Tab-separated table of C-alpha atoms in Angstrom:
chain	number	residue	atom	x	y	z
A	1	UNK	CA	111.428	-38.271	3.339
A	2	UNK	CA	108.465	-35.849	3.242
A	3	UNK	CA	108.081	-33.539	6.191
A	4	UNK	CA	105.305	-34.569	8.511
A	5	UNK	CA	102.855	-31.760	9.315
A	6	UNK	CA	101.786	-31.256	12.869
A	7	UNK	CA	98.030	-31.633	13.420
A	8	UNK	CA	96.231	-28.335	12.934
A	9	UNK	CA	98.883	-26.666	10.771
A	10	UNK	CA	97.837	-25.090	7.459
A	11	UNK	CA	99.838	-24.619	4.275
A	12	UNK	CA	100.346	-21.140	2.793
A	13	UNK	CA	98.345	-22.205	-0.260
A	14	UNK	CA	95.390	-23.391	1.831
A	15	UNK	CA	95.515	-20.229	3.922
A	16	UNK	CA	95.535	-18.073	0.749
A	17	UNK	CA	92.574	-20.051	-0.680
A	18	UNK	CA	90.509	-19.503	2.461
A	19	UNK	CA	91.406	-15.796	2.445
A	20	UNK	CA	90.170	-15.528	-1.165
A	21	UNK	CA	86.887	-17.231	-0.272
A	22	UNK	CA	86.392	-14.898	2.690
A	23	UNK	CA	87.198	-11.820	0.583
A	24	UNK	CA	84.703	-12.823	-2.108
A	25	UNK	CA	81.988	-13.518	0.441
A	26	UNK	CA	82.599	-10.127	2.032
A	27	UNK	CA	82.392	-8.327	-1.329
A	28	UNK	CA	79.186	-10.096	-2.365
A	29	UNK	CA	77.620	-9.404	1.032
A	30	UNK	CA	78.573	-5.732	0.758
A	31	UNK	CA	77.128	-5.453	-2.755
A	32	UNK	CA	73.995	-7.326	-1.702
A	33	UNK	CA	73.427	-4.989	1.250
A	34	UNK	CA	73.903	-1.872	-0.867
A	35	UNK	CA	71.766	-3.276	-3.682
A	36	UNK	CA	68.867	-3.786	-1.297
A	37	UNK	CA	68.625	-0.001	-1.032
A	38	UNK	CA	67.827	0.190	-4.757
A	39	UNK	CA	64.948	-2.302	-4.691
A	40	UNK	CA	63.439	-3.132	-1.262
A	41	UNK	CA	62.874	-6.764	-0.475
A	42	UNK	CA	59.381	-8.182	-0.863
A	43	UNK	CA	57.841	-10.328	1.886
A	44	UNK	CA	58.623	-13.985	1.430
A	45	UNK	CA	55.977	-15.941	-0.402
A	46	UNK	CA	55.667	-19.523	-1.463
A	47	UNK	CA	56.915	-19.891	-5.036
A	48	UNK	CA	54.444	-21.396	-7.515
A	49	UNK	CA	54.943	-25.029	-8.327
A	50	UNK	CA	56.737	-25.509	-11.605
A	51	UNK	CA	57.248	-28.479	-13.811
A	52	UNK	CA	60.689	-29.935	-13.240
A	53	UNK	CA	62.570	-31.168	-16.241
A	54	UNK	CA	65.243	-33.801	-16.068
A	55	UNK	CA	67.939	-34.173	-18.640
A	56	UNK	CA	69.965	-37.269	-19.187
A	57	UNK	CA	73.710	-36.855	-19.215
A	58	UNK	CA	75.291	-36.809	-22.661
A	59	UNK	CA	76.495	-40.174	-23.837
A	60	UNK	CA	80.219	-40.699	-23.767
A	61	UNK	CA	82.026	-43.123	-26.000
A	62	UNK	CA	84.030	-45.851	-24.340
A	63	UNK	CA	87.773	-45.204	-24.170
A	64	UNK	CA	89.600	-46.461	-27.247
A	65	UNK	CA	92.803	-48.496	-27.047
A	66	UNK	CA	96.005	-46.637	-27.807
A	67	UNK	CA	96.645	-46.618	-31.553
A	68	UNK	CA	99.981	-47.345	-33.234
A	69	UNK	CA	101.022	-46.288	-36.712
A	70	UNK	CA	101.064	-48.902	-39.453
A	71	UNK	CA	104.786	-48.302	-40.046
A	72	UNK	CA	105.731	-49.066	-36.428
A	73	UNK	CA	103.425	-52.058	-36.382
A	74	UNK	CA	105.126	-53.467	-39.502
A	75	UNK	CA	102.017	-53.306	-41.680
A	76	UNK	CA	101.449	-51.692	-45.034
A	77	UNK	CA	99.339	-48.583	-45.009
A	78	UNK	CA	96.632	-49.913	-47.300
A	79	UNK	CA	93.567	-47.904	-48.259
A	80	UNK	CA	91.300	-49.446	-45.601
A	81	UNK	CA	93.759	-48.755	-42.804
A	82	UNK	CA	94.243	-45.167	-43.918
A	83	UNK	CA	90.496	-44.677	-44.259
A	84	UNK	CA	89.877	-45.982	-40.727
A	85	UNK	CA	92.667	-43.795	-39.338
A	86	UNK	CA	91.105	-40.687	-40.858
A	87	UNK	CA	87.660	-41.658	-39.522
A	88	UNK	CA	89.010	-42.098	-35.986
A	89	UNK	CA	90.834	-38.766	-36.112
A	90	UNK	CA	87.682	-37.016	-37.363
A	91	UNK	CA	85.629	-38.552	-34.539
A	92	UNK	CA	88.216	-37.444	-31.983
A	93	UNK	CA	88.242	-33.861	-33.269
A	94	UNK	CA	84.430	-33.748	-33.273
A	95	UNK	CA	84.255	-35.060	-29.703
A	96	UNK	CA	86.828	-32.517	-28.507
A	97	UNK	CA	84.878	-29.686	-30.143
A	98	UNK	CA	81.658	-30.921	-28.529
A	99	UNK	CA	83.264	-31.078	-25.077
A	100	UNK	CA	84.631	-27.547	-25.507
A	101	UNK	CA	81.197	-26.046	-26.089
A	102	UNK	CA	79.339	-27.953	-23.359
A	103	UNK	CA	77.748	-25.526	-20.933
A	104	UNK	CA	77.534	-25.916	-17.170
A	105	UNK	CA	73.958	-27.090	-16.496
A	106	UNK	CA	74.242	-27.366	-12.729
A	107	UNK	CA	74.116	-24.636	-10.077
A	108	UNK	CA	77.467	-23.144	-9.096
A	109	UNK	CA	78.588	-22.181	-5.615
A	110	UNK	CA	81.023	-19.272	-5.682
A	111	UNK	CA	83.042	-20.737	-2.805
A	112	UNK	CA	84.073	-23.574	-5.116
A	113	UNK	CA	85.017	-21.562	-8.222
A	114	UNK	CA	86.939	-18.542	-6.992
A	115	UNK	CA	89.745	-17.565	-9.364
A	116	UNK	CA	92.815	-16.156	-7.665
A	117	UNK	CA	93.269	-12.704	-9.188
A	118	UNK	CA	97.045	-12.787	-8.815
A	119	UNK	CA	97.365	-15.918	-10.920
A	120	UNK	CA	95.410	-14.692	-13.940
A	121	UNK	CA	96.916	-15.489	-17.334
A	122	UNK	CA	97.694	-12.635	-19.655
A	123	UNK	CA	98.013	-14.389	-22.980
A	124	UNK	CA	97.280	-11.294	-25.076
A	125	UNK	CA	100.132	-9.145	-23.756
A	126	UNK	CA	102.620	-10.492	-26.267
A	127	UNK	CA	100.576	-9.617	-29.337
A	128	UNK	CA	102.426	-7.262	-31.649
A	129	UNK	CA	101.223	-4.869	-34.298
A	130	UNK	CA	98.676	-2.096	-34.636
A	131	UNK	CA	95.149	-2.526	-35.958
A	132	UNK	CA	94.711	-0.849	-39.339
A	133	UNK	CA	93.898	2.832	-38.954
A	134	UNK	CA	94.559	2.986	-35.195
A	135	UNK	CA	96.949	5.687	-33.931
A	136	UNK	CA	97.337	5.150	-30.168
A	137	UNK	CA	97.283	8.411	-28.237
A	138	UNK	CA	96.155	10.602	-31.153
A	139	UNK	CA	93.182	12.666	-29.961
A	140	UNK	CA	90.342	13.461	-32.349
A	141	UNK	CA	88.562	15.687	-29.799
A	142	UNK	CA	90.666	18.221	-27.921
A	143	UNK	CA	90.513	21.000	-25.342
A	144	UNK	CA	90.403	23.486	-28.213
A	145	UNK	CA	87.183	21.922	-29.496
A	146	UNK	CA	85.627	22.574	-26.105
A	147	UNK	CA	86.890	26.133	-25.756
A	148	UNK	CA	85.743	27.043	-29.290
A	149	UNK	CA	82.176	25.853	-28.623
A	150	UNK	CA	79.828	28.806	-29.072
A	151	UNK	CA	76.685	27.174	-27.656
A	152	UNK	CA	76.923	27.769	-23.896
A	153	UNK	CA	74.764	24.787	-22.986
A	154	UNK	CA	76.842	22.426	-25.127
A	155	UNK	CA	80.062	23.937	-23.792
A	156	UNK	CA	79.003	23.389	-20.180
A	157	UNK	CA	78.069	19.789	-20.986
A	158	UNK	CA	81.396	19.178	-22.718
A	159	UNK	CA	83.288	20.646	-19.775
A	160	UNK	CA	81.366	18.457	-17.322
A	161	UNK	CA	81.808	15.220	-19.253
A	162	UNK	CA	85.466	15.932	-20.035
A	163	UNK	CA	86.132	16.517	-16.338
A	164	UNK	CA	85.540	12.838	-15.510
A	165	UNK	CA	88.721	11.470	-13.948
A	166	UNK	CA	90.241	8.031	-14.166
A	167	UNK	CA	89.943	5.993	-10.965
A	168	UNK	CA	92.820	7.211	-8.789
A	169	UNK	CA	93.515	4.418	-6.304
A	170	UNK	CA	94.914	1.949	-8.853
A	171	UNK	CA	96.183	2.314	-12.421
A	172	UNK	CA	94.163	0.530	-15.144
A	173	UNK	CA	96.935	-2.043	-15.563
A	174	UNK	CA	96.468	-3.022	-11.904
A	175	UNK	CA	92.701	-3.613	-12.107
A	176	UNK	CA	92.609	-7.018	-13.773
A	177	UNK	CA	88.966	-7.898	-13.439
A	178	UNK	CA	88.899	-11.113	-15.545
A	179	UNK	CA	91.614	-13.471	-16.840
A	180	UNK	CA	91.051	-13.051	-20.595
A	181	UNK	CA	89.741	-10.489	-23.100
A	182	UNK	CA	86.702	-8.529	-21.878
A	183	UNK	CA	83.640	-9.043	-24.103
A	184	UNK	CA	80.929	-7.512	-21.916
A	185	UNK	CA	80.492	-5.017	-19.083
A	186	UNK	CA	77.634	-4.058	-16.812
A	187	UNK	CA	77.090	-1.370	-14.158
A	188	UNK	CA	74.947	-2.332	-11.187
A	189	UNK	CA	72.185	0.346	-11.004
A	190	UNK	CA	72.933	1.239	-7.366
A	191	UNK	CA	74.036	4.865	-6.957
A	192	UNK	CA	75.915	4.549	-3.648
A	193	UNK	CA	79.075	3.342	-5.350
A	194	UNK	CA	80.230	2.015	-8.746
A	195	UNK	CA	80.010	-1.768	-8.987
A	196	UNK	CA	81.248	-3.071	-12.352
A	197	UNK	CA	80.664	-6.557	-13.765
A	198	UNK	CA	82.822	-7.923	-16.606
A	199	UNK	CA	82.639	-11.084	-18.717
A	200	UNK	CA	85.538	-12.514	-20.702
A	201	UNK	CA	86.010	-14.726	-23.772
A	202	UNK	CA	86.269	-17.947	-21.748
A	203	UNK	CA	83.243	-17.514	-19.471
A	204	UNK	CA	84.766	-15.878	-16.398
A	205	UNK	CA	82.811	-13.159	-14.575
A	206	UNK	CA	84.592	-10.480	-12.556
A	207	UNK	CA	83.202	-7.915	-10.089
A	208	UNK	CA	84.999	-4.717	-9.049
A	209	UNK	CA	83.915	-2.419	-6.227
A	210	UNK	CA	84.918	1.128	-7.161
A	211	UNK	CA	84.526	2.385	-3.598
A	212	UNK	CA	87.590	0.565	-2.268
A	213	UNK	CA	89.786	2.841	-0.127
A	214	UNK	CA	93.220	3.881	-1.338
A	215	UNK	CA	95.947	1.363	-0.486
A	216	UNK	CA	97.873	2.215	2.671
A	217	UNK	CA	101.432	2.678	1.405
A	218	UNK	CA	104.509	4.533	2.573
A	219	UNK	CA	105.634	6.866	-0.216
A	220	UNK	CA	109.074	7.215	1.395
A	221	UNK	CA	109.720	3.472	1.339
A	222	UNK	CA	111.049	2.378	-2.068
A	223	UNK	CA	110.411	-1.278	-1.222
A	224	UNK	CA	106.715	-0.735	-0.466
A	225	UNK	CA	104.505	-3.205	-2.355
A	226	UNK	CA	101.126	-1.748	-3.316
A	227	UNK	CA	98.376	-4.330	-2.614
A	228	UNK	CA	96.159	-5.431	-5.486
A	229	UNK	CA	92.531	-4.208	-5.603
A	230	UNK	CA	89.945	-6.697	-4.389
A	231	UNK	CA	88.357	-8.339	-7.419
A	232	UNK	CA	85.946	-11.257	-7.227
A	233	UNK	CA	86.096	-13.617	-10.195
A	234	UNK	CA	83.917	-16.641	-10.919
A	235	UNK	CA	83.808	-19.220	-13.692
A	236	UNK	CA	80.092	-19.163	-14.501
A	237	UNK	CA	80.069	-20.033	-18.227
A	238	UNK	CA	82.205	-22.214	-20.474
A	239	UNK	CA	82.385	-19.784	-23.393
A	240	UNK	CA	82.260	-16.018	-24.023
A	241	UNK	CA	79.947	-13.986	-21.752
A	242	UNK	CA	78.126	-11.667	-24.152
A	243	UNK	CA	75.805	-9.541	-21.943
A	244	UNK	CA	74.695	-8.590	-18.444
A	245	UNK	CA	71.174	-7.553	-17.416
A	246	UNK	CA	70.082	-6.378	-13.965
A	247	UNK	CA	66.616	-7.244	-12.713
A	248	UNK	CA	64.336	-4.220	-12.109
A	249	UNK	CA	62.644	-5.991	-9.184
A	250	UNK	CA	65.438	-8.059	-7.591
A	251	UNK	CA	68.368	-5.937	-6.445
A	252	UNK	CA	70.572	-8.997	-5.947
A	253	UNK	CA	69.860	-10.637	-9.321
A	254	UNK	CA	72.271	-10.386	-12.249
A	255	UNK	CA	71.585	-12.248	-15.515
A	256	UNK	CA	74.370	-13.175	-17.937
A	257	UNK	CA	74.229	-14.684	-21.436
A	258	UNK	CA	76.923	-16.633	-23.211
A	259	UNK	CA	78.102	-18.252	-26.412
A	260	UNK	CA	77.710	-21.561	-24.527
A	261	UNK	CA	73.968	-21.244	-25.337
A	262	UNK	CA	72.888	-20.530	-21.770
A	263	UNK	CA	71.564	-17.714	-19.582
A	264	UNK	CA	72.415	-17.802	-15.883
A	265	UNK	CA	71.107	-15.889	-12.875
A	266	UNK	CA	73.589	-14.855	-10.221
A	267	UNK	CA	72.272	-14.250	-6.701
A	268	UNK	CA	74.585	-11.811	-4.909
A	269	UNK	CA	73.037	-12.482	-1.524
A	270	UNK	CA	73.106	-16.292	-1.624
A	271	UNK	CA	76.344	-16.521	-3.577
A	272	UNK	CA	75.125	-18.987	-6.200
A	273	UNK	CA	74.724	-19.014	-9.983
A	274	UNK	CA	71.735	-20.845	-11.458
A	275	UNK	CA	71.103	-21.701	-15.093
A	276	UNK	CA	67.708	-20.265	-16.057
A	277	UNK	CA	67.739	-20.999	-19.779
A	278	UNK	CA	69.427	-23.366	-22.220
A	279	UNK	CA	68.215	-25.382	-25.226
A	280	UNK	CA	66.545	-28.593	-24.110
A	281	UNK	CA	68.814	-30.579	-26.419
A	282	UNK	CA	72.306	-30.654	-24.910
A	283	UNK	CA	73.824	-31.030	-28.388
A	284	UNK	CA	72.228	-27.807	-29.664
A	285	UNK	CA	74.791	-25.064	-30.195
A	286	UNK	CA	72.984	-21.699	-30.063
A	287	UNK	CA	75.478	-18.969	-29.084
A	288	UNK	CA	73.643	-16.040	-27.455
A	289	UNK	CA	75.016	-12.698	-28.659
A	290	UNK	CA	72.997	-10.232	-26.540
A	291	UNK	CA	70.442	-10.097	-23.719
A	292	UNK	CA	67.798	-7.566	-22.655
A	293	UNK	CA	64.804	-7.249	-20.332
A	294	UNK	CA	61.693	-5.056	-20.461
A	295	UNK	CA	60.846	-2.943	-17.414
A	296	UNK	CA	57.202	-4.075	-17.606
A	297	UNK	CA	58.068	-7.789	-17.904
A	298	UNK	CA	60.710	-8.398	-15.216
A	299	UNK	CA	60.499	-12.188	-15.573
A	300	UNK	CA	60.856	-12.285	-19.367
A	301	UNK	CA	64.260	-12.450	-21.058
A	302	UNK	CA	64.876	-11.454	-24.670
A	303	UNK	CA	68.015	-12.644	-26.441
A	304	UNK	CA	69.621	-12.721	-29.883
A	305	UNK	CA	71.698	-15.515	-31.401
A	306	UNK	CA	74.658	-15.758	-33.735
A	307	UNK	CA	72.554	-17.734	-36.208
A	308	UNK	CA	70.099	-14.859	-36.779
A	309	UNK	CA	67.446	-15.582	-34.163
A	310	UNK	CA	65.627	-13.460	-31.600
A	311	UNK	CA	64.249	-15.320	-28.607
A	312	UNK	CA	61.838	-14.728	-25.746
A	313	UNK	CA	61.730	-16.779	-22.544
A	314	UNK	CA	59.716	-16.457	-19.325
A	315	UNK	CA	61.834	-17.779	-16.445
A	316	UNK	CA	58.663	-18.824	-14.586
A	317	UNK	CA	57.497	-21.105	-17.396
A	318	UNK	CA	59.990	-23.764	-18.571
A	319	UNK	CA	58.073	-24.362	-21.816
A	320	UNK	CA	57.735	-20.690	-22.799
A	321	UNK	CA	60.754	-20.546	-25.113
A	322	UNK	CA	60.053	-18.991	-28.507
A	323	UNK	CA	62.693	-18.136	-31.096
A	324	UNK	CA	62.051	-16.246	-34.320
A	325	UNK	CA	64.438	-16.349	-37.273
A	326	UNK	CA	64.905	-12.704	-38.254
A	327	UNK	CA	68.058	-12.939	-40.353
A	328	UNK	CA	69.951	-15.471	-42.422
A	329	UNK	CA	73.158	-14.184	-40.819
A	330	UNK	CA	74.183	-13.502	-37.243
A	331	UNK	CA	72.561	-10.823	-35.109
A	332	UNK	CA	75.504	-9.291	-33.289
A	333	UNK	CA	73.434	-7.004	-31.080
A	334	UNK	CA	69.902	-5.827	-30.358
A	335	UNK	CA	67.985	-3.807	-27.785
A	336	UNK	CA	64.464	-3.067	-26.581
A	337	UNK	CA	63.170	0.511	-26.459
A	338	UNK	CA	63.481	1.390	-22.728
A	339	UNK	CA	59.992	2.972	-22.592
A	340	UNK	CA	58.287	1.176	-25.518
A	341	UNK	CA	59.713	-2.347	-25.001
A	342	UNK	CA	57.520	-3.865	-27.719
A	343	UNK	CA	59.886	-2.151	-30.190
A	344	UNK	CA	63.084	-4.063	-30.979
A	345	UNK	CA	66.106	-2.903	-32.968
A	346	UNK	CA	68.420	-5.596	-34.392
A	347	UNK	CA	71.867	-5.214	-35.966
A	348	UNK	CA	73.069	-7.922	-38.284
A	349	UNK	CA	75.950	-9.203	-40.355
A	350	UNK	CA	73.616	-8.827	-43.339
A	351	UNK	CA	74.408	-5.047	-43.095
A	352	UNK	CA	70.966	-4.015	-41.822
A	353	UNK	CA	69.350	-2.220	-38.922
A	354	UNK	CA	65.781	-3.507	-38.547
A	355	UNK	CA	62.935	-2.304	-36.318
A	356	UNK	CA	60.360	-4.910	-35.172
A	357	UNK	CA	57.036	-4.755	-33.305
A	358	UNK	CA	56.498	-7.518	-30.733
A	359	UNK	CA	52.789	-6.648	-30.445
A	360	UNK	CA	52.211	-8.014	-33.924
A	361	UNK	CA	53.564	-11.570	-34.280
A	362	UNK	CA	52.213	-13.681	-37.129
A	363	UNK	CA	52.997	-16.737	-39.236
A	364	UNK	CA	53.480	-20.394	-38.380
A	365	UNK	CA	56.486	-22.582	-37.716
A	366	UNK	CA	59.770	-21.245	-39.028
A	367	UNK	CA	57.933	-18.370	-40.734
A	368	UNK	CA	56.518	-16.987	-37.480
A	369	UNK	CA	58.071	-13.637	-36.472
A	370	UNK	CA	57.252	-10.106	-35.232
A	371	UNK	CA	56.140	-7.464	-37.728
A	372	UNK	CA	58.995	-5.718	-39.521
A	373	UNK	CA	58.379	-1.958	-39.376
A	374	UNK	CA	61.345	-0.866	-41.447
A	375	UNK	CA	65.020	-1.418	-42.193
A	376	UNK	CA	68.092	0.529	-43.214
A	377	UNK	CA	71.081	-0.999	-45.019
A	378	UNK	CA	74.682	0.053	-44.447
A	379	UNK	CA	77.614	-0.535	-46.747
A	380	UNK	CA	79.108	-3.139	-44.373
A	381	UNK	CA	77.911	-5.189	-41.397
A	382	UNK	CA	76.174	-3.483	-38.459
A	383	UNK	CA	77.591	-4.502	-35.081
A	384	UNK	CA	75.014	-3.228	-32.599
A	385	UNK	CA	71.775	-1.253	-32.319
A	386	UNK	CA	71.048	0.562	-29.070
A	387	UNK	CA	67.817	2.413	-28.123
A	388	UNK	CA	67.787	5.562	-25.994
A	389	UNK	CA	64.908	6.395	-23.665
A	390	UNK	CA	63.745	9.170	-26.030
A	391	UNK	CA	63.616	6.964	-29.111
A	392	UNK	CA	67.033	7.387	-30.715
A	393	UNK	CA	68.845	4.360	-32.099
A	394	UNK	CA	72.651	4.410	-32.316
A	395	UNK	CA	74.473	1.834	-34.436
A	396	UNK	CA	78.123	1.039	-35.094
A	397	UNK	CA	79.165	-0.410	-38.416
A	398	UNK	CA	82.259	-1.699	-40.177
A	399	UNK	CA	81.786	1.073	-42.740
A	400	UNK	CA	83.527	3.214	-40.069
A	401	UNK	CA	80.485	5.194	-39.022
A	402	UNK	CA	78.244	5.629	-36.014
A	403	UNK	CA	74.705	6.299	-37.224
A	404	UNK	CA	71.985	7.935	-35.128
A	405	UNK	CA	68.310	7.477	-36.048
A	406	UNK	CA	65.442	9.473	-34.550
A	407	UNK	CA	62.220	7.588	-33.784
A	408	UNK	CA	60.997	10.101	-31.222
A	409	UNK	CA	57.397	9.646	-32.384
A	410	UNK	CA	57.472	5.886	-31.726
A	411	UNK	CA	55.132	6.211	-28.721
A	412	UNK	CA	52.326	7.016	-31.180
A	413	UNK	CA	52.926	4.035	-33.477
A	414	UNK	CA	49.892	1.769	-33.694
A	415	UNK	CA	49.875	-1.923	-34.568
A	416	UNK	CA	50.436	-2.181	-38.301
A	417	UNK	CA	52.562	0.972	-38.457
A	418	UNK	CA	55.207	1.072	-41.202
A	419	UNK	CA	58.291	3.303	-41.129
A	420	UNK	CA	58.811	5.136	-44.402
A	421	UNK	CA	62.168	4.862	-46.147
A	422	UNK	CA	62.785	8.544	-45.457
A	423	UNK	CA	61.999	8.210	-41.736
A	424	UNK	CA	64.479	5.364	-41.280
A	425	UNK	CA	67.405	7.295	-42.738
A	426	UNK	CA	69.999	8.256	-40.089
A	427	UNK	CA	69.851	11.878	-38.985
A	428	UNK	CA	73.560	11.863	-38.095
A	429	UNK	CA	76.542	9.932	-39.499
A	430	UNK	CA	79.650	10.215	-37.341
A	431	UNK	CA	82.998	9.106	-38.833
A	432	UNK	CA	84.495	6.583	-36.401
A	433	UNK	CA	87.204	3.941	-36.819
A	434	UNK	CA	85.480	0.617	-36.069
A	435	UNK	CA	88.147	-1.677	-37.559
A	436	UNK	CA	88.813	-3.726	-34.430
A	437	UNK	CA	90.485	-6.645	-36.171
A	438	UNK	CA	90.998	-10.033	-34.547
A	439	UNK	CA	92.304	-9.100	-31.110
A	440	UNK	CA	90.014	-6.247	-30.039
A	441	UNK	CA	86.376	-6.708	-29.017
A	442	UNK	CA	83.842	-5.173	-31.430
A	443	UNK	CA	82.991	-1.535	-30.673
A	444	UNK	CA	79.344	-1.029	-29.669
A	445	UNK	CA	77.504	2.165	-28.607
A	446	UNK	CA	75.769	2.039	-25.227
A	447	UNK	CA	73.287	4.732	-24.114
A	448	UNK	CA	72.905	5.985	-20.577
A	449	UNK	CA	69.501	4.432	-19.912
A	450	UNK	CA	68.062	6.918	-17.397
A	451	UNK	CA	70.327	9.999	-17.308
A	452	UNK	CA	69.732	12.072	-14.185
A	453	UNK	CA	70.291	15.280	-16.183
A	454	UNK	CA	67.783	14.206	-18.867
A	455	UNK	CA	70.393	14.516	-21.645
A	456	UNK	CA	70.589	11.506	-23.956
A	457	UNK	CA	74.214	10.428	-24.399
A	458	UNK	CA	76.152	7.272	-25.207
A	459	UNK	CA	79.687	5.902	-24.992
A	460	UNK	CA	81.750	3.821	-27.407
A	461	UNK	CA	85.365	2.624	-27.398
A	462	UNK	CA	87.954	4.422	-29.529
A	463	UNK	CA	90.744	2.545	-31.345
A	464	UNK	CA	93.251	5.233	-30.311
A	465	UNK	CA	92.821	4.062	-26.685
A	466	UNK	CA	90.090	6.417	-25.541
A	467	UNK	CA	86.377	6.184	-24.762
A	468	UNK	CA	84.218	8.607	-26.777
A	469	UNK	CA	81.064	10.238	-25.395
A	470	UNK	CA	78.404	11.545	-27.813
A	471	UNK	CA	75.031	13.277	-27.502
A	472	UNK	CA	71.890	12.305	-29.422
A	473	UNK	CA	72.428	15.213	-31.827
A	474	UNK	CA	75.788	13.757	-32.904
A	475	UNK	CA	77.889	16.226	-30.898
A	476	UNK	CA	80.964	14.777	-29.268
A	477	UNK	CA	80.952	15.569	-25.554
A	478	UNK	CA	84.247	14.067	-24.380
A	479	UNK	CA	87.152	11.801	-25.197
A	480	UNK	CA	88.060	10.079	-21.953
A	481	UNK	CA	91.661	9.111	-21.282
A	482	UNK	CA	94.141	8.897	-18.441
A	483	UNK	CA	97.633	7.832	-17.501
A	484	UNK	CA	98.326	4.105	-17.665
A	485	UNK	CA	95.899	3.111	-20.445
A	486	UNK	CA	98.017	0.846	-22.637
A	487	UNK	CA	95.301	-0.931	-24.630
A	488	UNK	CA	92.002	-0.095	-26.339
A	489	UNK	CA	89.108	0.097	-23.815
A	490	UNK	CA	86.915	-1.409	-26.521
A	491	UNK	CA	83.970	-2.405	-24.323
A	492	UNK	CA	82.476	0.798	-22.879
A	493	UNK	CA	79.412	1.287	-20.651
A	494	UNK	CA	77.584	4.132	-18.949
A	495	UNK	CA	76.084	3.785	-15.469
A	496	UNK	CA	72.265	3.962	-15.936
A	497	UNK	CA	71.885	7.252	-14.031
A	498	UNK	CA	75.270	8.573	-12.825
A	499	UNK	CA	78.041	10.033	-14.971
A	500	UNK	CA	80.283	7.023	-14.416
A	501	UNK	CA	81.919	5.289	-17.382
A	502	UNK	CA	83.695	1.922	-17.524
A	503	UNK	CA	85.927	0.526	-20.260
A	504	UNK	CA	87.384	-2.966	-20.634
A	505	UNK	CA	90.302	-4.139	-22.771
A	506	UNK	CA	91.763	-7.268	-24.346
A	507	UNK	CA	93.947	-8.031	-21.320
A	508	UNK	CA	90.965	-8.307	-18.985
A	509	UNK	CA	91.722	-4.945	-17.376
A	510	UNK	CA	89.293	-2.215	-16.345
A	511	UNK	CA	89.246	1.582	-16.716
A	512	UNK	CA	86.768	3.518	-14.565
A	513	UNK	CA	85.962	7.218	-14.889
A	514	UNK	CA	84.003	9.190	-12.279
């Protein structure tokens, strides 16, 4: 006979669930309060009326009766029966695939979708083997390289960047920020403390507060259990989260894009996630590979797609969507020039880096697109193209190079400008193992957007389980490591202004250097 609970008693599971909800609310409130210092709140104003769109729910087929094989039913498997069986199986597979890629169109309340950090799966831990060319632990930039530097300025910079230390309160294996492989990272621009956002392959978003105090443990007690770090995790998308963008005018707004064809806006203060963009046709599959926002257009989102498109969408105008086909193959990454945001750099599976001008858009229908200023072709596919504030573009490619291009004169380019073939040649080619294989997220360079020291530098993951730091002149500044890193921190990001670096791996775990 089941035990009867006394009125008012609470199970351990229910108590743990409520504790998780309270912890997440506290973290979001703390982040929201600190974020308000970055961008002060504006006085409340009545939002402009907007046209509401309603979408009918996707049609579902009626449930089919359970099928039985012809052999068990005592019938001959004639051609018509076999044909019908194959048709039914094909329909079932198609319906399952469609359900898998459906995005969440409704608003999400974080209280309802908290993921218990202690119960995360770790399906990638059992994977064996080493990616071709990777030699875990083998340094390609050493202390000797620093000490032998003859340029005093470069030596000081190398010493400073190499002095960054791995987060000391918890080992990387203890900071499990999302359940599955990390595909994207983002640093909140606040400078009070490091707040890191991560997105994984199945649409979960995690948030880690790097200012958490050290766990209170007794070093003399062998049985002491070190508490886990507080990590908030939310299921906001149904497929891979590809990018994060932070609003320049709303300190509490975080945008995320996904392979589920949607862009969502997370409000840290209210604790809700709202879909701000998705194709009007629910059956349209348009995986979004990257997301960016111009500082002078804080309501306009730019995004690239895996089918070769570049899109623009104003969140204030539901009918403002415009997508240009810029490549016959996928665009894996793109970025806007931080100070000249009409300039776009795209990286594509067709092996090209291309520079576009959004001030000059021409053509009609499918042939409408921005003006192409120039392109450079690599031997193999180009994974990402990232602009620095001073006009450098860094790309990573499967030809095992990082290329740096110098478009420092781009502020003087007029409409109709064309980049000469000589000017679009890379000024630096850095040998770099980019053979990530199937189980490691693609390596992509990410610039520090507004470095406080004025020195342009970027980070990129290293297959030997490091994070590499480079300057715009191709000089390596550091190779970040630390005890407890057991997987490739393939996804690497710089804080916009501070010398803080984050790296995420295939087990959903986070490395943080300060």
